[in-house]
Coordinates of C-alpha atoms and ligand atoms in Angstrom, one line a residue:
M1 CA 26.7 -6.4 -5.0
S2 CA 24.0 -9.4 -5.2
G3 CA 20.8 -8.8 -3.4
I4 CA 18.0 -6.2 -3.3
T5 CA 18.0 -2.8 -2.4
V6 CA 15.4 -1.8 0.4
A7 CA 14.4 1.9 1.2
V8 CA 13.4 2.6 5.1
V9 CA 11.0 5.4 4.9
G10 CA 10.6 7.2 8.0
L11 CA 13.1 7.1 10.6
G12 CA 11.3 7.3 14.0
F13 CA 10.3 3.5 14.7
G14 CA 11.8 2.9 11.3
Q15 CA 15.4 3.4 12.4
D16 CA 15.0 0.1 14.6
F17 CA 14.8 -1.8 11.1
V18 CA 18.0 -0.5 9.6
P19 CA 20.5 -2.4 11.1
I20 CA 18.3 -5.7 10.5
Y21 CA 18.2 -5.0 6.9
L22 CA 21.8 -4.3 6.9
A23 CA 22.4 -7.5 8.3
H24 CA 19.8 -9.5 6.1
P25 CA 22.1 -11.9 3.6
A26 CA 19.9 -10.9 0.7
V27 CA 20.0 -7.3 0.9
A28 CA 22.6 -5.6 -0.8
E29 CA 22.0 -2.1 0.1
V30 CA 19.8 0.1 2.5
V31 CA 18.5 3.5 1.6
L32 CA 17.4 5.8 4.1
V33 CA 14.5 8.1 3.2
E34 CA 13.6 11.0 5.9
P35 CA 12.5 14.5 5.5
D36 CA 14.1 15.5 8.8
P37 CA 18.0 16.0 7.6
A38 CA 19.1 16.0 11.2
R39 CA 17.6 12.7 11.8
A40 CA 18.5 11.3 8.5
A41 CA 22.3 12.4 9.0
E42 CA 22.3 11.1 12.5
V43 CA 20.9 7.5 11.7
A44 CA 22.9 7.5 8.4
Q45 CA 26.3 8.0 10.4
R46 CA 25.0 5.5 13.3
F47 CA 24.8 2.7 11.1
G48 CA 27.3 3.7 8.1
V49 CA 24.4 4.0 5.5
R50 CA 25.8 6.0 2.4
R51 CA 22.6 6.8 0.4
V52 CA 20.1 9.4 2.2
L53 CA 16.9 10.7 0.1
H54 CA 14.9 13.3 1.6
G55 CA 11.6 12.8 -0.5
F56 CA 9.6 9.7 -1.0
E57 CA 9.3 10.6 -4.8
E58 CA 12.9 10.3 -5.3
A59 CA 12.9 6.8 -3.9
L60 CA 10.1 5.6 -6.3
A61 CA 12.1 7.3 -9.1
D62 CA 15.0 5.6 -8.6
P63 CA 15.3 2.0 -10.3
S64 CA 18.0 0.9 -8.2
I65 CA 15.4 0.8 -5.3
D66 CA 13.5 -2.7 -5.2
A67 CA 11.4 -2.5 -2.4
V68 CA 10.3 0.4 0.4
H69 CA 9.2 -0.3 4.1
V70 CA 6.7 2.6 5.0
L71 CA 7.3 3.8 8.6
A72 CA 5.9 7.3 8.1
P73 CA 2.9 8.5 10.0
V74 CA -0.3 6.3 9.6
V75 CA -2.1 9.3 7.4
F76 CA 0.5 8.4 4.6
H77 CA 0.4 4.5 4.8
A78 CA -2.4 4.3 1.9
E79 CA -1.0 6.8 -0.6
M80 CA 2.5 5.7 -0.1
T81 CA 1.6 2.1 -0.6
V82 CA -0.3 2.8 -4.0
A83 CA 2.2 5.1 -5.2
A84 CA 5.2 2.8 -4.3
L85 CA 3.5 -0.5 -5.9
D86 CA 2.3 1.7 -9.0
A87 CA 6.1 2.6 -9.3
G88 CA 7.1 -0.9 -9.4
K89 CA 8.5 -1.5 -5.8
H90 CA 7.8 -4.2 -3.7
V91 CA 6.0 -2.7 -0.4
A92 CA 6.1 -3.6 3.4
C93 CA 3.9 -1.2 5.8
A94 CA 3.6 -0.7 9.3
V95 CA 0.2 -1.2 11.0
P96 CA -2.3 -0.1 10.0
M97 CA -2.5 -0.9 6.4
A98 CA -5.0 2.1 6.2
T99 CA -7.9 3.4 7.8
T100 CA -10.7 3.2 5.2
L101 CA -12.2 0.3 3.6
E102 CA -11.8 2.2 0.3
D103 CA -8.2 2.4 0.8
L104 CA -7.9 -1.4 1.7
D105 CA -9.4 -1.8 -1.8
R106 CA -7.1 0.5 -3.6
I107 CA -4.2 -1.2 -2.0
I108 CA -5.4 -4.8 -3.0
D109 CA -6.0 -3.4 -6.6
A110 CA -2.5 -1.9 -6.8
A111 CA -0.7 -5.1 -5.5
D112 CA -3.0 -7.0 -8.1
R113 CA -2.0 -4.8 -11.0
S114 CA 1.6 -4.3 -10.0
G115 CA 2.5 -7.8 -9.4
R116 CA 4.8 -6.8 -6.6
R117 CA 4.8 -8.3 -3.3
Y118 CA 3.0 -6.4 -0.4
M119 CA 3.4 -7.1 3.5
M120 CA 1.8 -5.4 6.6
M121 CA 4.7 -5.6 9.4
E122 CA 2.5 -6.8 12.2
T123 CA 4.7 -7.3 15.2
S124 CA 2.0 -9.0 17.4
V125 CA 2.1 -12.3 15.6
H126 CA 6.1 -12.7 15.4
G127 CA 6.8 -11.9 18.9
R128 CA 8.3 -14.4 21.5
E129 CA 5.2 -14.5 23.6
Y130 CA 2.9 -15.0 20.5
L131 CA 5.2 -17.7 19.0
T132 CA 5.2 -19.7 22.4
V133 CA 1.5 -19.6 23.0
E134 CA 1.0 -20.4 18.9
S135 CA 3.2 -23.8 19.8
M136 CA 1.2 -24.7 22.9
F137 CA -2.1 -24.1 20.8
R138 CA -0.7 -26.2 18.0
A139 CA 0.1 -28.9 20.3
G140 CA -3.5 -29.1 21.7
E141 CA -2.4 -28.2 25.3
F142 CA -5.4 -25.7 25.6
G143 CA -8.0 -28.3 24.7
S144 CA -10.9 -26.5 22.7
P145 CA -10.7 -23.0 22.9
T146 CA -13.3 -20.7 24.3
L147 CA -12.3 -17.1 24.8
Y148 CA -9.7 -14.7 23.5
R149 CA -9.1 -11.3 25.1
G150 CA -7.1 -8.7 23.2
F151 CA -5.8 -5.4 24.6
H152 CA -3.7 -2.4 23.5
V153 CA -3.8 0.4 26.2
Q154 CA -1.1 3.0 25.6
N155 CA -1.1 6.3 26.7
L156 CA -0.4 8.9 23.6
D157 CA -0.1 12.1 25.6
G158 CA 3.2 13.6 24.3
F159 CA 3.2 11.6 21.1
P160 CA 2.9 13.5 17.9
S161 CA -0.2 15.4 17.6
Y162 CA -1.7 13.5 14.8
W163 CA -2.6 10.9 17.4
L164 CA -5.0 13.3 19.3
G165 CA -8.4 12.1 18.9
F166 CA -7.4 8.9 16.8
P167 CA -10.4 6.3 16.5
P168 CA -8.5 3.6 19.0
M169 CA -10.0 0.8 16.9
H170 CA -8.4 1.9 13.6
Y171 CA -5.2 0.6 15.3
V172 CA -6.7 -2.8 16.5
T173 CA -4.2 -5.1 14.6
H174 CA -2.0 -5.7 17.5
A175 CA -4.7 -6.9 19.8
L176 CA -6.7 -8.7 17.4
S177 CA -4.3 -10.3 14.6
P178 CA -3.1 -13.1 17.1
A179 CA -6.7 -14.5 17.2
L180 CA -6.6 -14.5 13.3
A181 CA -3.5 -16.3 13.0
L182 CA -4.1 -18.7 15.6
F183 CA -7.4 -19.7 14.7
D184 CA -6.7 -19.3 11.0
T185 CA -9.6 -17.3 10.3
T186 CA -11.1 -14.0 9.7
V187 CA -13.8 -11.6 11.3
A188 CA -17.4 -12.0 10.2
S189 CA -18.9 -9.1 12.3
V190 CA -18.4 -7.0 15.0
R191 CA -20.1 -5.1 17.8
A192 CA -18.2 -2.3 19.4
N193 CA -18.9 0.5 22.0
G194 CA -16.9 3.5 22.9
S195 CA -16.4 4.1 26.4
G196 CA -15.5 7.4 28.4
R197 CA -15.4 10.6 26.6
L198 CA -12.5 12.4 25.2
T199 CA -11.5 15.6 27.0
P200 CA -11.8 18.6 24.5
D201 CA -7.8 18.9 24.5
H202 CA -7.8 15.1 23.2
A203 CA -10.4 15.2 20.9
R204 CA -8.6 17.6 18.7
G205 CA -7.0 16.1 15.5
G206 CA -10.2 16.2 13.0
F207 CA -11.1 12.5 13.7
D208 CA -14.8 11.6 14.1
N209 CA -14.2 10.0 17.5
P210 CA -15.2 11.1 20.7
F211 CA -14.0 7.9 22.5
P212 CA -10.7 7.4 24.7
V213 CA -11.6 3.7 24.8
E214 CA -13.2 1.4 22.5
V215 CA -14.3 -2.1 23.5
G216 CA -15.4 -4.8 20.8
T217 CA -16.8 -8.0 20.5
F218 CA -15.4 -9.8 17.1
L219 CA -17.3 -13.1 15.5
L220 CA -14.9 -15.3 13.9
R221 CA -15.6 -17.1 10.8
G222 CA -15.8 -21.0 11.4
T223 CA -15.4 -20.8 15.0
D224 CA -17.3 -20.4 18.0
V225 CA -14.7 -18.3 19.9
V226 CA -15.2 -14.6 20.5
A227 CA -12.5 -12.3 20.4
D228 CA -13.0 -9.8 22.8
V229 CA -10.7 -6.5 22.3
V230 CA -10.0 -3.4 24.6
M231 CA -8.4 -0.5 22.8
S232 CA -7.1 2.6 24.7
F233 CA -5.1 5.5 23.7
F234 CA -6.0 8.3 26.3
Q235 CA -7.3 8.7 29.5
T236 CA -7.0 5.2 31.2
G237 CA -4.7 4.7 34.2
R238 CA -2.8 2.0 33.2
S239 CA 0.7 1.2 32.1
Y240 CA 1.5 0.1 28.5
I241 CA 0.2 -3.3 27.5
E242 CA -0.2 -4.6 23.8
G243 CA -1.0 -8.3 24.0
F244 CA -3.5 -11.0 24.4
S245 CA -4.9 -13.8 26.8
L246 CA -6.1 -17.0 25.3
Y247 CA -8.3 -19.8 27.1
G248 CA -9.5 -23.1 26.3
E249 CA -11.2 -25.9 28.0
R250 CA -7.9 -27.3 29.8
R251 CA -5.5 -24.1 29.8
G252 CA -5.4 -20.5 30.0
V253 CA -2.4 -18.3 29.1
E254 CA -2.3 -14.6 30.2
W255 CA 0.1 -11.7 29.0
P256 CA 2.4 -10.4 31.4
A257 CA 0.8 -7.5 33.5
D258 CA 3.5 -5.1 32.8
N259 CA 3.8 -6.2 29.3
E260 CA 7.4 -7.9 29.6
G261 CA 8.2 -11.0 31.3
P262 CA 6.9 -14.5 31.9
L263 CA 3.5 -15.5 30.9
T264 CA 1.0 -16.9 33.5
V265 CA -0.3 -20.2 32.8
H266 CA -3.5 -21.8 34.3
D267 CA -3.9 -25.6 33.8
M268 CA -7.2 -26.8 34.8
L269 CA -7.5 -30.4 36.1
P270 CA -10.2 -32.9 35.3
S271 CA -13.1 -33.1 37.8
D272 CA -12.2 -35.2 41.0
G273 CA -16.1 -35.8 41.2
V274 CA -15.9 -34.9 44.7
H275 CA -15.2 -30.9 45.0
R276 CA -17.1 -27.9 43.2
G277 CA -15.0 -26.4 40.7
N278 CA -11.9 -27.9 39.0
R279 CA -8.3 -27.6 40.7
V280 CA -6.3 -25.2 38.5
T281 CA -2.7 -25.0 39.0
T282 CA -1.1 -21.6 38.0
R283 CA 2.7 -21.1 37.0
L284 CA 4.9 -18.5 35.3
H285 CA 6.4 -19.5 32.1
E286 CA 9.0 -17.7 30.2
P287 CA 8.4 -17.4 26.5
A288 CA 10.7 -18.9 24.2
D289 CA 12.9 -16.9 21.8
H290 CA 12.6 -18.4 18.3
G291 CA 15.9 -17.2 16.5
H292 CA 16.5 -20.6 15.2
L293 CA 13.9 -20.1 12.7
L294 CA 15.8 -17.0 11.2
P295 CA 19.2 -17.1 9.1
P296 CA 22.3 -16.8 11.6
P297 CA 23.1 -13.1 11.1
L298 CA 19.1 -12.1 11.9
A299 CA 19.0 -14.5 15.1
P300 CA 20.8 -12.0 17.7
F301 CA 18.4 -9.4 16.9
V302 CA 15.5 -11.4 19.0
R303 CA 17.3 -9.8 21.8
P304 CA 19.2 -6.7 22.4
T305 CA 22.6 -7.1 20.3
T306 CA 25.5 -5.3 19.3
V307 CA 26.5 -4.6 15.6
R308 CA 29.3 -2.8 13.8
F309 CA 28.7 -2.8 10.1
P310 CA 31.3 -1.5 7.5
G311 CA 31.4 2.3 7.7
M312 CA 30.2 2.4 11.3
T313 CA 32.6 4.3 13.5
E314 CA 31.7 2.6 16.7
P315 CA 29.7 -0.4 17.7
V316 CA 25.6 0.0 18.2
T317 CA 23.5 -1.6 20.7
V318 CA 20.0 -2.6 19.0
A319 CA 17.0 -3.1 21.1
D320 CA 14.7 -6.2 20.7
G321 CA 11.3 -4.2 20.5
H322 CA 7.8 -5.9 20.5
G323 CA 8.8 -9.5 21.6
G324 CA 12.0 -9.6 19.5
S325 CA 9.5 -9.7 16.2
H326 CA 11.6 -7.5 14.1
P327 CA 14.0 -9.7 12.5
F328 CA 11.0 -12.1 11.6
L329 CA 9.2 -9.0 10.0
V330 CA 12.4 -8.4 7.7
H331 CA 13.3 -11.8 7.1
E332 CA 9.5 -12.6 5.7
F333 CA 9.4 -9.5 3.6
V334 CA 12.9 -10.2 2.1
S335 CA 12.0 -13.8 1.5
A336 CA 8.7 -13.1 0.0
I337 CA 10.5 -10.8 -2.8
V338 CA 13.5 -13.1 -3.3
E339 CA 11.3 -16.3 -3.5
D340 CA 8.6 -14.6 -5.7
R341 CA 5.8 -15.8 -3.3
P342 CA 3.1 -13.8 -1.3
S343 CA 4.3 -12.7 2.1
R344 CA 2.5 -14.4 5.1
I345 CA 0.5 -10.9 5.6
D346 CA -0.1 -10.0 2.2
E347 CA -2.3 -7.6 1.0
R348 CA -5.7 -9.7 1.4
I349 CA -4.7 -11.1 4.7
A350 CA -3.6 -7.5 5.9
A351 CA -6.9 -6.1 4.8
A352 CA -8.7 -8.9 6.6
W353 CA -6.8 -7.9 10.0
T354 CA -7.2 -4.2 9.3
A355 CA -11.2 -3.9 8.4
P356 CA -12.4 -5.3 11.6
G357 CA -11.0 -2.4 13.2
I358 CA -12.5 0.1 10.8
C359 CA -15.9 -1.7 11.2
A360 CA -15.5 -1.7 14.9
H361 CA -15.3 2.2 14.9
Q362 CA -18.3 2.4 12.7
S363 CA -20.2 0.3 15.1
A364 CA -18.8 2.2 18.2
L365 CA -20.2 5.2 16.5
H366 CA -23.6 3.4 16.2
D367 CA -24.3 2.4 19.7
G368 CA -23.0 -1.2 19.2
E369 CA -24.8 -1.9 15.9
L370 CA -23.7 -5.2 14.2
V371 CA -21.3 -4.4 11.4
P372 CA -20.5 -7.3 8.9
V373 CA -16.7 -7.4 8.0
P374 CA -15.8 -7.9 4.3
D375 CA -14.6 -11.3 3.5
Y376 CA -10.9 -10.3 1.6
T377 CA -9.7 -13.7 1.6
A378 CA -12.5 -15.3 -0.2
P379 CA -11.7 -15.9 -3.7
G380 CA -13.1 -13.1 -6.2
R381 CA -13.9 -9.4 -5.6
E382 CA -17.5 -10.0 -5.7
A383 CA -17.3 -12.0 -2.4
R384 CA -16.4 -8.7 -0.6
G385 CA -19.7 -7.9 1.6
G386 CA -18.9 -4.8 3.9
P387 CA -20.8 -2.6 6.2
D388 CA -24.2 -1.3 5.3
P389 CA -23.4 2.0 3.3
S390 CA -25.1 4.1 5.7
L391 CA -22.5 3.2 8.3
R392 CA -19.6 4.2 6.1
S393 CA -20.4 7.9 6.0
A394 CA -20.9 8.4 9.8
Ligands
NAD401 N1 4.6 -2.3 16.7 C1 4.4 -1.8 15.5 O1 3.8 -2.2 14.8 C2 4.4 -0.2 15.6 C3 5.2 0.4 16.6 C4 5.4 1.8 16.8 C5 4.9 2.4 15.4 N2 4.6 2.0 14.5 C6 3.9 2.6 13.1 O2 5.1 3.0 12.6 C7 4.7 4.5 11.7 C8 6.0 5.4 12.3 O3 5.7 5.5 13.8 P1 6.6 6.4 14.7 O4 6.2 6.3 16.1 O5 7.9 6.4 14.3 O6 5.9 7.9 14.1 P2 6.9 9.2 14.1 O7 5.8 10.4 13.8 O8 7.2 9.5 15.5 O9 8.0 9.2 13.2 C9 7.8 9.2 11.7 C10 9.0 9.2 10.9 O10 8.5 9.6 9.5 C11 8.9 10.6 9.2 N3 8.3 11.1 7.9 C12 7.2 12.0 7.8 N4 6.7 12.3 6.9 C13 7.4 11.3 6.0 C14 7.5 11.5 4.5 N5 6.6 11.9 3.8 N6 8.2 10.4 3.8 C15 9.3 9.8 4.7 N7 9.3 10.2 6.1 C16 8.3 10.9 6.8 C17 9.0 11.8 10.2 O11 10.0 12.8 9.9 C18 9.7 10.9 11.3 O12 11.0 10.6 11.2 C19 3.5 4.9 12.3 O13 2.5 4.4 11.3 C20 3.1 3.8 13.4 O14 1.8 3.4 13.6 C21 4.3 0.5 14.7

């Protein structure tokens, strides 16, 4: 068999990626890594996967495995990434890349010394809503941009207990990364505040976080636009929403209020010289799928699709999570390996998209103090700045 061998590590969210790797023409084999034997056996049986490993170390020691995609809980991301890079594996990792600036640096160092490819699997810049807004933006339809609002409000009651008290801004990437990708920039500094107060049952978990909600204002390098971001995981009476709205001098596009469905597009007409305020027309706009950008075997995964691979006993329908973004992530990671080039969200870009949330949480713990964000994409390690050391230890 020609092609690479990919291990999918962690089969909660991870199981969504198994059929996409199986369908990719440059992937020869998919191996499952999951400590829960019942879950591992069920997913293996469902997709006809032959090789299951129960320990991550087994995958690292296996020379036939070229790449790992880490979808274990957040607390494992940094350790697994560094260990896998050091073992000579290419690494894709679910967001967030890590939750401390020190771990971001460790991952960059590990990627540098290994020469292997790293990618943070950021869904928010590969979904149909993002791709639709991006094509309007690149076509100049917004005019000059004036405001970005990102938001991720999700109630995590009933989720695994390791989420209790999790600092909301440590998970900022879904709400912030679209701004950084659209404007091709990074965050210079942030001010954030906590809002509300976690109840004692939500504050368990061992984090230094008293807030159910964090609200941040991110200043972007090389642009006058501010990104205003709201993050909440507990005690906020709102259905799940994870997205952004973008406004420019001529157009504003708003994310669907219930997270799925058409975008709302506001177009502002020029002044007629008579009335106060310019006229604004408002319409709904269905975001377009971009499956044509994918290899044909992956294109169906932008919508729910049914698969039956060799070894499967019956067809299985696969959902199209996160705006149909998953096949784009798989294709980009695999392509970076096969073409021997940095991935679109390589270790430095991933750090630049993750660090602002770490700094925002530090700001929130210090009543909105301005916290500079290191510049990971500037050439040379010495360019990294970072928060005042006194803020790191809070
Ligand atoms: N839109 C997105 O990008 C998105 C969405 C959901 C989850 N996530 C991320 O994906 C990751 C997984 O989320 P989830 O909801 O599936 O979590 P989960 O806790 O529900 O499932 C994690 C799985 O990993 C397994 N696991 C635990 N320790 C492991 C180890 N040492 N080695 C291998 N597997 C291990 C668990 O048994 C479980 O099956 C998290 O980091 C989460 O932040 C990202």
